[in-house]
Coordinates of N, CA, C and O in Angstrom, one line a residue:
M29 N 0.9 -1.2 0.0 CA 0.0 0.0 0.0 C 0.9 1.2 0.0 O 1.8 1.4 0.8
H30 N 0.7 2.1 -0.9 CA 1.4 3.4 -1.0 C 0.5 4.5 -0.4 O -0.6 4.7 -0.9
V31 N 1.0 5.1 0.6 CA 0.3 6.2 1.3 C 1.0 7.5 1.0 O 2.2 7.6 1.1
F32 N 0.2 8.5 0.6 CA 0.7 9.8 0.3 C 0.3 10.8 1.4 O -0.8 10.8 1.8
E33 N 1.3 11.4 1.9 CA 1.2 12.3 3.1 C 1.3 13.8 2.7 O 2.1 14.1 1.8
P34 N 0.6 14.6 3.2 CA -0.3 14.5 4.4 C -1.8 14.1 4.0 O -2.6 14.0 4.9
S35 N -2.1 14.0 2.7 CA -3.5 13.8 2.3 C -4.1 12.4 2.7 O -5.3 12.2 2.7
K36 N -3.2 11.4 3.0 CA -3.6 10.1 3.3 C -4.2 9.3 2.1 O -4.9 8.3 2.3
R37 N -4.0 9.8 0.9 CA -4.4 9.0 -0.3 C -3.7 7.7 -0.3 O -2.5 7.6 0.0
R38 N -4.4 6.6 -0.7 CA -3.7 5.3 -0.8 C -3.9 4.7 -2.2 O -4.9 4.8 -2.8
L39 N -2.8 4.1 -2.6 CA -2.8 3.3 -3.8 C -2.2 1.9 -3.5 O -1.2 1.8 -2.8
W40 N -2.8 0.9 -4.0 CA -2.4 -0.5 -3.8 C -1.7 -1.0 -5.1 O -2.3 -0.8 -6.2
T41 N -0.6 -1.7 -4.9 CA 0.0 -2.4 -6.0 C 0.5 -3.7 -5.6 O 0.8 -4.0 -4.4
V42 N 0.5 -4.7 -6.5 CA 1.0 -6.0 -6.3 C 2.0 -6.4 -7.4 O 1.7 -6.1 -8.5
V43 N 3.1 -6.9 -7.0 CA 4.1 -7.3 -8.0 C 3.7 -8.7 -8.4 O 3.7 -9.7 -7.6
G44 N 3.5 -8.9 -9.7 CA 3.1 -10.2 -10.3 C 4.3 -10.8 -10.8 O 5.5 -10.5 -10.5
K45 N 4.1 -11.8 -11.7 CA 5.2 -12.6 -12.2 C 6.1 -11.7 -13.1 O 7.4 -11.9 -13.1
N46 N 5.5 -10.8 -13.9 CA 6.3 -10.1 -14.9 C 6.3 -8.6 -14.6 O 7.2 -7.9 -15.1
K47 N 5.3 -8.1 -13.9 CA 5.3 -6.6 -13.6 C 4.4 -6.3 -12.4 O 3.7 -7.2 -11.9
E48 N 4.3 -5.0 -12.1 CA 3.5 -4.6 -11.0 C 2.1 -4.2 -11.5 O 1.9 -3.7 -12.6
H49 N 1.1 -4.6 -10.7 CA -0.3 -4.3 -11.1 C -0.9 -3.4 -10.0 O -0.7 -3.5 -8.8
W50 N -1.8 -2.5 -10.5 CA -2.6 -1.7 -9.6 C -3.8 -2.4 -9.2 O -4.5 -3.1 -10.0
V51 N -4.1 -2.4 -7.9 CA -5.2 -3.1 -7.3 C -6.0 -2.2 -6.5 O -5.5 -1.3 -5.8
D52 N -7.4 -2.3 -6.6 CA -8.3 -1.5 -5.7 C -9.1 -2.6 -5.0 O -10.2 -3.0 -5.5
P53 N -8.7 -3.0 -3.8 CA -9.5 -4.0 -3.1 C -10.9 -3.6 -2.7 O -11.8 -4.4 -2.6
D54 N -11.1 -2.3 -2.5 CA -12.4 -1.8 -2.1 C -13.4 -1.9 -3.3 O -14.6 -2.1 -3.1
S55 N -12.9 -1.8 -4.5 CA -13.7 -1.9 -5.7 C -13.6 -3.3 -6.4 O -14.2 -3.5 -7.4
A56 N -12.8 -4.2 -5.8 CA -12.6 -5.5 -6.4 C -12.1 -5.4 -7.8 O -12.6 -6.0 -8.7
Y57 N -11.0 -4.6 -8.0 CA -10.4 -4.4 -9.3 C -8.9 -4.7 -9.3 O -8.2 -4.4 -8.3
C58 N -8.4 -5.2 -10.4 CA -7.0 -5.4 -10.6 C -6.7 -5.1 -12.1 O -7.5 -5.4 -13.0
S59 N -5.5 -4.5 -12.3 CA -5.2 -4.1 -13.7 C -4.6 -5.2 -14.5 O -4.2 -5.0 -15.7
C60 N -4.4 -6.4 -14.0 CA -3.8 -7.5 -14.7 C -4.7 -8.1 -15.8 O -5.9 -8.0 -15.7
P61 N -4.2 -8.6 -16.8 CA -5.0 -9.2 -17.9 C -5.9 -10.4 -17.4 O -7.0 -10.5 -17.9
A62 N -5.4 -11.2 -16.4 CA -6.2 -12.3 -15.9 C -7.5 -11.8 -15.3 O -8.5 -12.4 -15.4
F63 N -7.4 -10.7 -14.6 CA -8.6 -10.1 -14.0 C -9.6 -9.7 -15.1 O -10.8 -10.1 -15.0
Y64 N -9.2 -9.0 -16.1 CA -10.0 -8.6 -17.2 C -10.7 -9.8 -17.9 O -11.9 -9.8 -18.1
F65 N -9.8 -10.7 -18.4 CA -10.4 -11.8 -19.1 C -11.2 -12.8 -18.2 O -12.2 -13.3 -18.7
G66 N -10.9 -12.9 -16.9 CA -11.7 -13.6 -16.0 C -13.0 -13.0 -15.8 O -14.0 -13.7 -15.8
K67 N -13.1 -11.7 -15.7 CA -14.4 -11.0 -15.5 C -15.3 -11.2 -16.7 O -16.5 -11.4 -16.6
T68 N -14.7 -11.2 -17.9 CA -15.5 -11.3 -19.1 C -16.0 -12.7 -19.3 O -17.0 -13.0 -20.0
R69 N -15.4 -13.7 -18.5 CA -15.9 -15.1 -18.6 C -16.6 -15.5 -17.3 O -16.9 -16.6 -17.0
G70 N -16.9 -14.5 -16.5 CA -17.8 -14.7 -15.3 C -17.0 -15.3 -14.1 O -17.6 -15.8 -13.2
K71 N -15.7 -15.2 -14.1 CA -14.9 -15.8 -13.0 C -14.7 -14.7 -11.9 O -15.0 -13.6 -12.1
G72 N -14.2 -15.2 -10.8 CA -14.0 -14.3 -9.6 C -12.8 -13.5 -9.7 O -12.3 -13.1 -10.8
K73 N -12.2 -13.3 -8.6 CA -11.0 -12.4 -8.4 C -9.7 -13.1 -8.9 O -9.6 -14.3 -8.9
C74 N -8.8 -12.3 -9.4 CA -7.5 -12.8 -9.8 C -6.6 -13.0 -8.5 O -7.0 -12.5 -7.4
Y75 N -5.5 -13.7 -8.6 CA -4.7 -14.0 -7.4 C -4.1 -12.7 -6.8 O -3.7 -12.7 -5.7
H76 N -3.9 -11.7 -7.6 CA -3.3 -10.4 -7.1 C -4.3 -9.8 -6.1 O -3.9 -9.4 -5.0
L77 N -5.5 -9.7 -6.6 CA -6.6 -9.2 -5.7 C -6.8 -10.0 -4.5 O -7.0 -9.5 -3.4
E78 N -6.8 -11.3 -4.6 CA -7.0 -12.2 -3.5 C -5.9 -12.0 -2.5 O -6.1 -12.1 -1.3
S79 N -4.6 -11.8 -3.0 CA -3.5 -11.7 -2.1 C -3.6 -10.4 -1.3 O -3.2 -10.4 -0.1
V80 N -4.1 -9.3 -1.9 CA -4.3 -8.1 -1.1 C -5.4 -8.2 -0.1 O -5.2 -7.8 1.1
I81 N -6.5 -8.9 -0.4 CA -7.5 -9.1 0.5 C -7.0 -9.9 1.7 O -7.3 -9.6 2.9
L82 N -6.3 -11.0 1.4 CA -5.7 -11.8 2.5 C -4.7 -11.1 3.3 O -4.8 -11.2 4.6
A83 N -3.9 -10.3 2.7 CA -2.9 -9.5 3.5 C -3.6 -8.5 4.4 O -3.2 -8.3 5.5
R84 N -4.7 -7.9 3.9 CA -5.4 -7.0 4.8 C -6.0 -7.7 6.0 O -6.0 -7.2 7.1
K85 N -6.6 -8.9 5.7 CA -7.2 -9.7 6.8 C -6.2 -10.1 7.9 O -6.5 -10.1 9.0
K86 N -5.0 -10.4 7.4 CA -4.0 -10.9 8.3 C -3.1 -9.8 8.8 O -2.1 -10.0 9.5
D87 N -3.4 -8.5 8.5 CA -2.6 -7.4 8.9 C -1.2 -7.5 8.5 O -0.3 -7.3 9.3
R88 N -1.0 -7.9 7.2 CA 0.4 -8.1 6.7 C 0.7 -7.2 5.5 O 1.3 -7.6 4.6
V89 N 0.2 -6.0 5.5 CA 0.3 -5.1 4.4 C 1.6 -4.3 4.6 O 1.9 -3.8 5.7
E90 N 2.4 -4.2 3.5 CA 3.6 -3.4 3.6 C 3.2 -2.0 3.2 O 2.6 -1.8 2.1
K91 N 3.5 -1.0 4.0 CA 3.1 0.4 3.8 C 4.3 1.2 3.4 O 5.3 1.2 4.1
I92 N 4.2 1.9 2.3 CA 5.3 2.7 1.8 C 4.7 4.1 1.8 O 3.7 4.4 1.1
V93 N 5.4 5.1 2.4 CA 4.9 6.4 2.5 C 5.7 7.3 1.5 O 6.9 7.3 1.4
F94 N 4.9 8.2 0.8 CA 5.4 9.1 -0.1 C 4.9 10.5 0.3 O 3.9 10.6 1.0
A95 N 5.4 11.5 -0.3 CA 4.9 12.9 -0.1 C 3.8 13.1 -1.2 O 3.9 12.5 -2.3
D96 N 2.9 14.0 -0.9 CA 1.8 14.3 -1.8 C 2.3 14.8 -3.1 O 1.7 14.5 -4.2
D97 N 3.4 15.5 -3.1 CA 3.9 16.0 -4.4 C 4.5 15.0 -5.3 O 4.8 15.2 -6.5
E98 N 4.6 13.7 -4.8 CA 5.1 12.6 -5.7 C 3.9 11.8 -6.3 O 4.1 10.9 -7.1
F99 N 2.7 12.2 -5.9 CA 1.5 11.4 -6.3 C 1.3 11.4 -7.9 O 1.1 10.3 -8.5
D100 N 1.4 12.6 -8.5 CA 1.2 12.6 -10.0 C 2.2 11.8 -10.7 O 1.8 11.0 -11.6
S101 N 3.5 11.9 -10.4 CA 4.5 11.1 -11.1 C 4.3 9.6 -10.8 O 4.5 8.7 -11.7
F102 N 3.9 9.2 -9.6 CA 3.6 7.8 -9.3 C 2.5 7.3 -10.1 O 2.6 6.2 -10.7
V103 N 1.4 8.0 -10.1 CA 0.2 7.5 -10.9 C 0.6 7.5 -12.4 O 0.2 6.5 -13.1
H104 N 1.3 8.4 -12.9 CA 1.8 8.4 -14.3 C 2.6 7.1 -14.6 O 2.4 6.5 -15.6
G105 N 3.4 6.8 -13.7 CA 4.2 5.5 -13.9 C 3.4 4.3 -13.9 O 3.6 3.4 -14.7
I106 N 2.3 4.3 -13.1 CA 1.4 3.1 -13.1 C 0.7 3.0 -14.4 O 0.6 2.0 -15.0
V107 N 0.1 4.2 -14.8 CA -0.7 4.2 -16.0 C 0.2 3.8 -17.2 O -0.2 3.1 -18.1
E108 N 1.4 4.3 -17.2 CA 2.3 4.1 -18.3 C 2.6 2.6 -18.5 O 2.8 2.1 -19.6
S109 N 2.7 1.9 -17.3 CA 3.0 0.5 -17.4 C 1.8 -0.4 -17.8 O 2.0 -1.6 -18.0
L110 N 0.6 0.1 -17.8 CA -0.6 -0.6 -18.2 C -0.5 -0.9 -19.6 O -0.9 -1.7 -20.2

């Protein structure tokens, strides 16, 4: 979980086999192809999303703090990698 201070904005990412994926556990979303294709076929969550949900339940979330002025470049990097 990436937390931006002082606004407390949060972004979740999970490192997959080949790259990092953006995850929104509150909206049950993951940016990985398996999530997209699974949803189009009526399947449930991908393993990235399941891992975030499990980490939250077990209180095993790694928190990385950034300054608010780093938010735009961080999001740009995530979007660029999609």
